Coordinates of C-alpha atoms in Angstrom, one line a residue:
Chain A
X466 CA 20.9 20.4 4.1
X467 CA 18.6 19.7 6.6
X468 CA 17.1 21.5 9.2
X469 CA 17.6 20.7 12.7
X470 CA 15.7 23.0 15.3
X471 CA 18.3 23.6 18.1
X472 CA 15.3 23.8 20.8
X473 CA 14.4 20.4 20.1
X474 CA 15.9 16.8 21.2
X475 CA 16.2 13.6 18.7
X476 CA 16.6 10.2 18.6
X477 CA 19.1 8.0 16.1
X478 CA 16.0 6.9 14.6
X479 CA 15.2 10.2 13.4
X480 CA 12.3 11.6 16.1
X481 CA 12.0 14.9 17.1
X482 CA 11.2 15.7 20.5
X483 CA 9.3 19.1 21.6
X484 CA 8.7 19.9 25.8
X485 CA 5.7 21.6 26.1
X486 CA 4.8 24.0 28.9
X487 CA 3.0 21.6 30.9
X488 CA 5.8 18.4 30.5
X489 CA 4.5 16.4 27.9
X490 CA 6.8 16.4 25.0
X491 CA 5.5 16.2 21.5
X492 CA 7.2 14.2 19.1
X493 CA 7.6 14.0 15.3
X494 CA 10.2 12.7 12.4
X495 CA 12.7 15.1 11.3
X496 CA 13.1 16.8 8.4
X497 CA 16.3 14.2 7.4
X498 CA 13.6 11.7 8.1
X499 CA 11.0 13.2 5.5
X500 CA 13.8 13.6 2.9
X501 CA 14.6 10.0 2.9
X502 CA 11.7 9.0 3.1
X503 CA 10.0 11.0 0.2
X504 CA 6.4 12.0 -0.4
X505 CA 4.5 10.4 2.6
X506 CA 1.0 9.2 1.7
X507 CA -0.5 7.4 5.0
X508 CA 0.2 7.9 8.9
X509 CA -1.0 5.7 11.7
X510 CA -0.5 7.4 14.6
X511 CA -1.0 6.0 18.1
X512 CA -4.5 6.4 20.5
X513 CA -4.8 8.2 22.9
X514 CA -4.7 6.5 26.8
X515 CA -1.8 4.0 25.1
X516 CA 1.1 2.9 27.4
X517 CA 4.9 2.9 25.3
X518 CA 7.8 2.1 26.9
X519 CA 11.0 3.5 25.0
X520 CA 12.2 2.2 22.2
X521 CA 8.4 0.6 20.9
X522 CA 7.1 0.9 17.4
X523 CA 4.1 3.6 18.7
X524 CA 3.4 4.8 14.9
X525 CA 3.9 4.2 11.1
X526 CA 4.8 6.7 8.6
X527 CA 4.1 5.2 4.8
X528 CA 5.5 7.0 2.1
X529 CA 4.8 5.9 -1.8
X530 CA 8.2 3.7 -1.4
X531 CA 7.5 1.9 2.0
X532 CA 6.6 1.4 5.5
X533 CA 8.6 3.1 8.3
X534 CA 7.7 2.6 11.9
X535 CA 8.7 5.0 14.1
X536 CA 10.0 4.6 17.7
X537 CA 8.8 6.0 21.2
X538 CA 11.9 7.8 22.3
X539 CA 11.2 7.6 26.2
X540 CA 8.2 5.4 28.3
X541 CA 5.0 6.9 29.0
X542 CA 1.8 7.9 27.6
X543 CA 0.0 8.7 24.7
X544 CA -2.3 11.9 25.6
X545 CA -2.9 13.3 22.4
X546 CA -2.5 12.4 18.4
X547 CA -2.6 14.5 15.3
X548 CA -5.7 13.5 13.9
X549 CA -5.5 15.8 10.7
X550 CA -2.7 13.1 9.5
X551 CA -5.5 10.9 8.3
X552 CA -6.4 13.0 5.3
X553 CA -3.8 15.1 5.0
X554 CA 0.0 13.0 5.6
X555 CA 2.2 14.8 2.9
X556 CA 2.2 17.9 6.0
X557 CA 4.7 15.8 7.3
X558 CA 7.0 16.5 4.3
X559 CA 5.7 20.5 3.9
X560 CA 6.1 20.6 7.9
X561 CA 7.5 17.9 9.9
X562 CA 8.4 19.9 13.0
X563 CA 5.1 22.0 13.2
X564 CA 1.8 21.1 11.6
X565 CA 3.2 17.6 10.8
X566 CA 3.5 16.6 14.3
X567 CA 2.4 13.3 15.2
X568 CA 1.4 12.4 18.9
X569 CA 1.9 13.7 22.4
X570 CA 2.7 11.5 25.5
X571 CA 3.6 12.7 29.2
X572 CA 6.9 10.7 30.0
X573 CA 6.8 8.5 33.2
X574 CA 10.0 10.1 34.1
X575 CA 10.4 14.5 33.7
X576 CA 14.2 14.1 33.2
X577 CA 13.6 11.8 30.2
X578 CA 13.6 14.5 27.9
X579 CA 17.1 15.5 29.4
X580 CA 18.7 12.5 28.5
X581 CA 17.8 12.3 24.4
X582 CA 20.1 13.6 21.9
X583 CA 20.8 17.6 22.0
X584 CA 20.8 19.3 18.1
X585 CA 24.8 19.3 17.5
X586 CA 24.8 15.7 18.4
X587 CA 21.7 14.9 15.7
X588 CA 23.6 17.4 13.2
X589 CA 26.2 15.1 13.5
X590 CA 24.6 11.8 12.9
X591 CA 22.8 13.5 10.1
X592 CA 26.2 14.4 8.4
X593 CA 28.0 11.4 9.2
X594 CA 24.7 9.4 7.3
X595 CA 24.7 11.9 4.1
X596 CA 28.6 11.2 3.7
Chain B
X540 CA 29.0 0.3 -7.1
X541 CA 26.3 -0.1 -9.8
X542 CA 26.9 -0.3 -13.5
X543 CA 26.1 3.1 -14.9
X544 CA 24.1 4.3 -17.9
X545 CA 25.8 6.8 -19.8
X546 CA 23.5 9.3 -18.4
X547 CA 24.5 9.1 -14.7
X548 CA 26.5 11.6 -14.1
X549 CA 23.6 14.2 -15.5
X550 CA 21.2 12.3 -12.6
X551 CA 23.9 13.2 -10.2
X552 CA 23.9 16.6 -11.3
X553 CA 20.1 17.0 -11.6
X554 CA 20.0 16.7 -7.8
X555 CA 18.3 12.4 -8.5
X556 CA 18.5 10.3 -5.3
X557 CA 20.2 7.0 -7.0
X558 CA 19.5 2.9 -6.0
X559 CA 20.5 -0.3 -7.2
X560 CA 18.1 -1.5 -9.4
X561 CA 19.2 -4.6 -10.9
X562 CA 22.7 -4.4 -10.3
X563 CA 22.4 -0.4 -11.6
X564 CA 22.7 2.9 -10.5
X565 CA 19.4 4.1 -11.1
X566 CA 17.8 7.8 -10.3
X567 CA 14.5 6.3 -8.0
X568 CA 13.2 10.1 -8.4
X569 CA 14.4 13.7 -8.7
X570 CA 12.2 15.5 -6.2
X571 CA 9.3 14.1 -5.8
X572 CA 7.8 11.1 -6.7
X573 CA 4.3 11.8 -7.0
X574 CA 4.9 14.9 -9.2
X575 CA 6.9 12.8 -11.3
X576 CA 3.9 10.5 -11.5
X577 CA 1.3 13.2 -12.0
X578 CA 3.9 15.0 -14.9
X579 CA 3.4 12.2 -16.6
X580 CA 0.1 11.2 -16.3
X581 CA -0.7 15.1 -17.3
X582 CA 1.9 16.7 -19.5
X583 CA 5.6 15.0 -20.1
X584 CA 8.5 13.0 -18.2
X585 CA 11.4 11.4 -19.2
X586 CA 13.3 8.4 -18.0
X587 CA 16.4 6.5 -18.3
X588 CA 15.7 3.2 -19.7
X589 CA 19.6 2.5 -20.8
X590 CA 19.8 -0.4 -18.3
X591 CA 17.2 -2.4 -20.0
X592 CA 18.9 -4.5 -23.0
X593 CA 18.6 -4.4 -26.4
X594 CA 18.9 -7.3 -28.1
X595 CA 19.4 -7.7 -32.3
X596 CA 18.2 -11.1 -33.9
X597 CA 20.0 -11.2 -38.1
X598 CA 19.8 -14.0 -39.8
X599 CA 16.7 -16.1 -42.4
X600 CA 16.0 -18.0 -39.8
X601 CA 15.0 -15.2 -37.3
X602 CA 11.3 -15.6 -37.4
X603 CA 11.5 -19.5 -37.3
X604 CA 13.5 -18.9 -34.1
X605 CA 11.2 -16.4 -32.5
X606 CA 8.2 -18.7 -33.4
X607 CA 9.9 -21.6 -31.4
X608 CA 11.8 -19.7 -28.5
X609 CA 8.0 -16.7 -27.8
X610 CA 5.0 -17.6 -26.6
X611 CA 3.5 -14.8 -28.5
X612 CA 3.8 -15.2 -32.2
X613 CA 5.9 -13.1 -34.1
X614 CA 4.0 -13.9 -37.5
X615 CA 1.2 -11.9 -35.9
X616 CA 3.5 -8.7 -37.3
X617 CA 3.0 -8.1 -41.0
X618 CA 3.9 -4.4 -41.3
X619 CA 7.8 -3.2 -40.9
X620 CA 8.3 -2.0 -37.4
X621 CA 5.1 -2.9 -35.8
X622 CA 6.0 -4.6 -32.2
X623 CA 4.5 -7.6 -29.8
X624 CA 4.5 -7.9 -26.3
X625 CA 5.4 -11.5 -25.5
X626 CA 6.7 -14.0 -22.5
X627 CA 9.7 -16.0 -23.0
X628 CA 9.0 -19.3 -21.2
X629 CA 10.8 -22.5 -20.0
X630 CA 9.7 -26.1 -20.7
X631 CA 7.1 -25.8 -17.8
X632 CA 5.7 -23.0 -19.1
X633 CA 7.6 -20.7 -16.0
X634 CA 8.6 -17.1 -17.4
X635 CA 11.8 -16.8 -18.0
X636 CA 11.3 -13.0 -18.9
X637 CA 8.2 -10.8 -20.5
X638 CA 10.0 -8.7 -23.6
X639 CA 8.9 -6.6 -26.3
X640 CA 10.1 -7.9 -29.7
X641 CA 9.8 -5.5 -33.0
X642 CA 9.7 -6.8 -36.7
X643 CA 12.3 -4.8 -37.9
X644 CA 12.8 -6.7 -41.3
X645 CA 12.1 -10.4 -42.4
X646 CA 15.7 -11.3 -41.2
X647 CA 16.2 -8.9 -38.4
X648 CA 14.4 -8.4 -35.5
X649 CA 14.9 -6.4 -32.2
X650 CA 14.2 -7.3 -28.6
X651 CA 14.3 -5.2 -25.3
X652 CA 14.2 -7.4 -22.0
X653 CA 14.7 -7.0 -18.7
X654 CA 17.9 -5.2 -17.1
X655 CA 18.1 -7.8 -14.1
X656 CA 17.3 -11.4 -16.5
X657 CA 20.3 -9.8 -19.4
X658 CA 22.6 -12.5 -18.7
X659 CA 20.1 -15.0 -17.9
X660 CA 18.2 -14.0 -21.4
X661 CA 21.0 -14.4 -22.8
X662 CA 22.2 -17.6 -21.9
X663 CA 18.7 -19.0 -23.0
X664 CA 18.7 -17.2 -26.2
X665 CA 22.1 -19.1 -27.5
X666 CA 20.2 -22.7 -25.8
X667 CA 17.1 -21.9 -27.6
X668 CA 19.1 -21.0 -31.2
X669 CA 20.4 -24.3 -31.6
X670 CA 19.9 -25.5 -35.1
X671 CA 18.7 -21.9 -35.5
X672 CA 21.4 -20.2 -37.8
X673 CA 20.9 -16.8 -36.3
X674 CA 23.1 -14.3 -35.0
X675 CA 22.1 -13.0 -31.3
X676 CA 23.6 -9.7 -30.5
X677 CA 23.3 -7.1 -27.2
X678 CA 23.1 -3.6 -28.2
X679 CA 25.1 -2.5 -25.4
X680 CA 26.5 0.6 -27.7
X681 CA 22.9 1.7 -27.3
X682 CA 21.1 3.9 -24.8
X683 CA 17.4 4.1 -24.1
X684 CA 15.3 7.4 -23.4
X685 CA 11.4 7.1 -22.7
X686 CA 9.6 10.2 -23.1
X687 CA 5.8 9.3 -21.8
X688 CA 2.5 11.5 -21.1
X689 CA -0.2 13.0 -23.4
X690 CA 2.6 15.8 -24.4
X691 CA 5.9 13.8 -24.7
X692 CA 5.4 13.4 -28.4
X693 CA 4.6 17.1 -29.7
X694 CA 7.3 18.3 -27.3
X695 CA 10.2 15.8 -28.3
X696 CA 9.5 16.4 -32.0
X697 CA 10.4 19.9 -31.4
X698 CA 13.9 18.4 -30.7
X699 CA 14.0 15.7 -32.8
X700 CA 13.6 17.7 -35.7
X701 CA 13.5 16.3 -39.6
X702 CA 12.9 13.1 -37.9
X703 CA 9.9 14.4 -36.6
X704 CA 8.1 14.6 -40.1
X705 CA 8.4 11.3 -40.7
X706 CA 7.0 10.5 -36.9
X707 CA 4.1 11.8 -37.8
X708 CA 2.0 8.8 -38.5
X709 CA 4.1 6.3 -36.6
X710 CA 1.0 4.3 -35.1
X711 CA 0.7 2.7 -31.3
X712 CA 3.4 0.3 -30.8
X713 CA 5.4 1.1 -34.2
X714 CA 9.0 1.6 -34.1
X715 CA 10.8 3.9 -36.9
X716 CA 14.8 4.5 -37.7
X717 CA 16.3 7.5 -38.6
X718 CA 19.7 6.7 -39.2
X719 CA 21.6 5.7 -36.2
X720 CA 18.3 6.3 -34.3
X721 CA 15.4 4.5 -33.5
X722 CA 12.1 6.0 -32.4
X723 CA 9.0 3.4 -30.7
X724 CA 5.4 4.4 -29.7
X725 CA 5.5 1.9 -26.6
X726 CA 6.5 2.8 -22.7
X727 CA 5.2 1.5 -19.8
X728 CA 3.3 4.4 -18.3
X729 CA -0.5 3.8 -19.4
X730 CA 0.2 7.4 -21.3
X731 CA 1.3 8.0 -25.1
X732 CA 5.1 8.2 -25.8
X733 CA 8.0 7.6 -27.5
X734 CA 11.0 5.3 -26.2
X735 CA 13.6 6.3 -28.2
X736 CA 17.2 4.5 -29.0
X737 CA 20.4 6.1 -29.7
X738 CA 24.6 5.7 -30.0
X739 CA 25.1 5.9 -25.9
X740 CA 27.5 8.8 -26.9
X741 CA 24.8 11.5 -28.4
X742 CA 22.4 10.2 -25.5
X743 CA 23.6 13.1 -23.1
X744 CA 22.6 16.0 -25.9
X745 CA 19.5 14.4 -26.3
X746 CA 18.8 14.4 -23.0
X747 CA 19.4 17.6 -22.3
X748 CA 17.4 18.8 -25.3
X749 CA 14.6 17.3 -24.0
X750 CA 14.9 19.2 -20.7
X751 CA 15.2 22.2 -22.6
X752 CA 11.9 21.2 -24.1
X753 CA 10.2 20.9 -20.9
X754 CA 10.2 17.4 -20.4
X755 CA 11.1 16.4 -16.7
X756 CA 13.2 13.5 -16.1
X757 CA 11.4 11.0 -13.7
X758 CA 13.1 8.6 -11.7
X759 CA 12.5 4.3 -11.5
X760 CA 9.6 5.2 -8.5
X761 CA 7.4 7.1 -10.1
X762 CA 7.9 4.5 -13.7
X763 CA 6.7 2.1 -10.9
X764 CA 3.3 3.3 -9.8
X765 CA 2.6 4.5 -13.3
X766 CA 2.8 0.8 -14.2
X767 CA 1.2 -0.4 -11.9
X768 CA -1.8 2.1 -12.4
X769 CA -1.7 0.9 -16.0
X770 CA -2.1 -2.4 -14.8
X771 CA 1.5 -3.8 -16.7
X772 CA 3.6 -6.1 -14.8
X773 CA 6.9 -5.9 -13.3
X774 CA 9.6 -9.2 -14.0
X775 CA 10.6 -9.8 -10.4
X776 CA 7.8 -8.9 -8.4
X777 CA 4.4 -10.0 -10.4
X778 CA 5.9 -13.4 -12.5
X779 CA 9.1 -15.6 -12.9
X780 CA 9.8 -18.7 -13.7
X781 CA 7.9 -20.2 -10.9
X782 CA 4.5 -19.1 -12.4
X783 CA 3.8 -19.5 -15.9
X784 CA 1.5 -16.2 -18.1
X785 CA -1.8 -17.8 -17.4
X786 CA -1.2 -17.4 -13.8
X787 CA 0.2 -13.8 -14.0
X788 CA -2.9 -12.7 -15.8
X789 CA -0.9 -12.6 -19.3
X790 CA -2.7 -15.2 -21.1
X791 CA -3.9 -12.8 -24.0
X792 CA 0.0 -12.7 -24.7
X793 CA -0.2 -16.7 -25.6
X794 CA -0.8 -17.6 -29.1
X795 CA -2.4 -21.0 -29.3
X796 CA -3.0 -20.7 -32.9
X797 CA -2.0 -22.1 -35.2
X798 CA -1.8 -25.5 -32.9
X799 CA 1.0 -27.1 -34.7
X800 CA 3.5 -24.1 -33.6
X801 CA 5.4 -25.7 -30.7
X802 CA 6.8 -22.7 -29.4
X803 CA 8.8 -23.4 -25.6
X804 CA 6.4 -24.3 -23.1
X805 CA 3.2 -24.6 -24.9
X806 CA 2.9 -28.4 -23.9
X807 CA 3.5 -27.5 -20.0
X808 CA 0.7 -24.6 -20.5
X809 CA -1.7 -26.3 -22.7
X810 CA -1.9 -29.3 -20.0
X811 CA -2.5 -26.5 -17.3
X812 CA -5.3 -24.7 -19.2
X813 CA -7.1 -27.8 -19.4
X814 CA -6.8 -28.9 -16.0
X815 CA -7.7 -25.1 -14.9
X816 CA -5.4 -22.8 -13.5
X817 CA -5.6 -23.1 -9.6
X818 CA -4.0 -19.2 -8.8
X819 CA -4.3 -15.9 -11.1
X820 CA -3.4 -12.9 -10.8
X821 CA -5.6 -10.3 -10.2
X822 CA -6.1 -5.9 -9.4
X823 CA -6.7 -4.8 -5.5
X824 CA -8.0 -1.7 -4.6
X825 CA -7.9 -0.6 -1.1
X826 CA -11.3 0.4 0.5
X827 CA -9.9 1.3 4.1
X828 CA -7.4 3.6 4.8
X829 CA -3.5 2.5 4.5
X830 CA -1.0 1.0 1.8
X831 CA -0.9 -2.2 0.2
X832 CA 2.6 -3.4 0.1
X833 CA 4.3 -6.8 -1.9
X834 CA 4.1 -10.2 -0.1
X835 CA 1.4 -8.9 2.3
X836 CA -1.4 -11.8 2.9
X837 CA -4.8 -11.8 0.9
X838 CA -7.8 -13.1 3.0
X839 CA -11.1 -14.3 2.3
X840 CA -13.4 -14.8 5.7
X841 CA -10.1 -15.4 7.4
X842 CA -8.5 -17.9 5.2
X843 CA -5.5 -17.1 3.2
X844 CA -5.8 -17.0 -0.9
X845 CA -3.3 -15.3 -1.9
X846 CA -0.2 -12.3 -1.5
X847 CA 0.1 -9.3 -3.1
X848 CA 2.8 -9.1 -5.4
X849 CA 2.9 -5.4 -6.1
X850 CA 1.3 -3.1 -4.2
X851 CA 1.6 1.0 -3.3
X852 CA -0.1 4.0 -3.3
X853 CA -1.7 5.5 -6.6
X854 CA -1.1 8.8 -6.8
X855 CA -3.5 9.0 -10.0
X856 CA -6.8 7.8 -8.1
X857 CA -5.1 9.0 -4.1
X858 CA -5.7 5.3 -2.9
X859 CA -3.7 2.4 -2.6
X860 CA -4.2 -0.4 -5.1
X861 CA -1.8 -3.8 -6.0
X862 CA -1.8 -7.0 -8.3
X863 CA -2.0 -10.1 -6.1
X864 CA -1.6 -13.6 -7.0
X865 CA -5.0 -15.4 -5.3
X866 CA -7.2 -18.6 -5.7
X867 CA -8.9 -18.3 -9.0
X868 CA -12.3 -18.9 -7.2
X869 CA -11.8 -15.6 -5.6
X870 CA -15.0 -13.4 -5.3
X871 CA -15.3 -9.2 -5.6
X872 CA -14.3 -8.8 -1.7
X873 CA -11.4 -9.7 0.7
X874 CA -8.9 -8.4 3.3
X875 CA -5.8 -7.8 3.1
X876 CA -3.3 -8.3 6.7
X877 CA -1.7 -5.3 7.1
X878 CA 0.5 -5.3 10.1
X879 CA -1.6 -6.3 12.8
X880 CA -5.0 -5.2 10.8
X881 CA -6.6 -6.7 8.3
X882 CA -8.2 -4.2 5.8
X883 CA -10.9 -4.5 3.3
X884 CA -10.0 -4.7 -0.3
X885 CA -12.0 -5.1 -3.7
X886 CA -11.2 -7.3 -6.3
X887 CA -10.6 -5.5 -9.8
X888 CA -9.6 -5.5 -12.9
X889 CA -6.8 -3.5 -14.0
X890 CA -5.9 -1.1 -15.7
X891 CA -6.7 1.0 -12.8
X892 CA -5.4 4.3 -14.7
X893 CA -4.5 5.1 -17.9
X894 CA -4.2 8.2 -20.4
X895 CA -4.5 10.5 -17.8
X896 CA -7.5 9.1 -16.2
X897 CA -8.8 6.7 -13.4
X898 CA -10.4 3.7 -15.0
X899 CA -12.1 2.4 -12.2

């Protein structure tokens, strides 16, 4: 089973989505995400200053099987990355919602974050995939 | 759905994430891959090999026909059980598989090849024994167990039991039967081992004594980077029939002597080795940060060499390091086009880990 925060949003292709106090949402790959993918050994996150619109391949999660990019679930930009991934990328299997966090952007829109995928409806795509 | 080894169901059950793998349903790992890899680079894993095939040559004529149809050269094994690691080519000199073949007796030998070339091996086997009166015969009945790492041995002979005894002195790449049984000091791990064969029906109670003997079962991923650490190639990815061994960095498996044995493919090969061999295949290790993957570019000041043909991360040395197929002028340095980066590589020879140990 996986674990699905309830405060968080998510994308079909398996981001999580944090709102931080000040509006820029932090984002990640869900724990489904890590399972699949198994033991991660490189991360290339994005730069700071970077412009995504939604839907762009912003950063690229390698585990020992393959190459997996992952996708910038609303437009805006990049304003911070998790710079401990370089030496240390297996935190996003040992914690892919906290520690194994990989960038932060502010949206060009506030409601963005409104619009992504609530927890039930992730559970659900999560379930539907495992069956 | 996959064919399925006779051990499937206790994959299933030991919680394995399962793949096709050559038209099988094979555990890729358990868990985790890299401690798969590291349990068997430091203690003891197991693995289902029952997909691959195990092929029985009877007849007077079997060493004749192995002469004619290997590249190696059977007559190379004197002593009962001793095995050789040979290609099987076409009339260019193309692999048609890489196999191990042991000398089981002076009419009967025994071959394991590929899972994903069976029918294909096959096939060639019965055009190549023409005039040869030998009888070819898939051990389908049989299952296949490796048991690989610097402990596998001492702790599988506390389950094999009188067998065991007479284990004791089986050498590196020696193969011994115990009735229905048949125990082999090869693998394909870079670590010591046993790959043992048995009746498909008593594989399941050896399997689980083997747990019970700490051995962990390790799925097809890690089997795959321990490989490729130990610098052995993978039919598929590294050679086929479009290259021939002296491209694929195999040409200690040819046997040129003795010159008048005109074994498939040695006219094709010969003519290449004298005109020079314009690609080989060579080791990568990754200097910068990332992970080598297959049919990524190889560059040299900005002109493409070559392509990786198996590349990952090794969890033995915690960089990421490949074979690729290159020019054969190619110097120690190059780069290697990674998305849209192209990221500096050195040119090596493998094995890049073996016995537990980083060779490089």
């Amino acid at each position: 089973m996986s674990n699905i925060p309830t405060e968080l949003r998510y994308t079909s292709s398996h981001e999580w989505i944090k709102r931080e106090e000040d509006g820029t949402l932090t984002i990640g790959i869900t724990d489904h995400a890590q399972k699949l993918l198994g033991d991660l050994v490189y991360v290339e996150v994005p730069e700071e200053g970077v412009q995504f619109g939604e839907g762009d391949d912003c950063a690229v999660v390698e585990s020992v099987k393959a190459a997996s990019d992952v996708y910038c679930p609303v437009t805006g930009e990049v304003v911070a990355s998790n710079e401990a991934l370089a030496d240390t990328p297996e935190l996003l299997n040992t914690d892919p919602y906290g520690e194994g966090w990989l960038f932060r952007m502010r949206p060009d829109d506030e409601t963005a974050f409104d619009n992504l995928m609530d927890a039930d409806a992730y559970a659900e795509l999560v379930e539907s995939e495992e069956h | 759905m996959g064919k399925k080894t006779p051990l499937h169901d206790l994959h299933v059950s030991l919680g394995a994430k399962m793949v096709d793998f050559g038209g099988w349903d094979m555990p890729i790992t358990y868990g985790s891959q890299i401690e798969e890899h590291h349990q068997v680079r430091n203690d003891a894993g197991m693995f289902d090999v029952s997909h691959m095939t195990i092929v029985d040559i009877r007849g007077k004529p079997a060493r004749d026909f192995l002469q004619h149809l290997l590249a190696n050269d059977v007559a190379k094994l004197r002593d009962r059980g001793k095995a050789l690691y040979s290609c099987m080519l076409d009339e260019q000199g193309g692999v048609v598989d890489d196999l191990i073949v042991y000398y089981l007796d002076d009419d009967f030998y025994r071959m394991v090849i590929n899972a994903g070339t069976t029918e294909k091996d096959l096939a060639w086997l019965n055009i190549q024994a023409t005039g040869f009166e030998v009888d070819i015969r898939p051990r389908k009945d049989f299952a296949m167990i490796a048991v690989q790492g610097p402990r596998a041995r001492e702790k599988a002979d506390r389950v094999l039991g009188e067998m065991a005894t007479e284990l004791k002195d089986l050498g590196v790449f020696f193969m011994h039967d115990y009735g229905d049984m048949a125990v082999s000091r090869t693998g394909y791990t870079g670590e010591d081992g046993y790959e043992i064969m048995l009746p498909e029906d008593n594989a399941s109670t050896l399997w689980l004594q083997l747990l019970e003997a700490e051995i962990k079962p390790c799925g097809l991923g890690a089997r795959d980077t321990l490989r490729l650490e130990a610098g052995m190639n993978l039919y598929g990815a590294d050679m086929d029939e479009t290259v021939t061994p002296l491209e694929s960095a195999l040409g200690w498996t040819i046997a040129w002597d003795p010159a008048d044995r005109d074994f498939v493919g040695r006219q094709a090969l010969q003519a290449q080795r004298e005109q020079g061999v314009k690609k080989k295949l060579v080791g990568l290790l990754l200097e910068d940060k990332g992970v080598l993957r297959n049919h990524q570019k190889v560059l040299v000041d900005g002109q493409e060499v070559g392509e990786i043909t198996s590349g990952s991360f090794a969890p033995t040395l915690g960089k990421s390091i490949a074979f690729a197929r290159v020019d054969a002028g190619i110097g120690e340095h190059c780069q290697v086009q990674v998305r849209n980066k192209q990221l500096n590589a050195r040119v090596v020879k493998p094995p890049f880990a073996r016995n537990g140990k980083a060779c490089l």
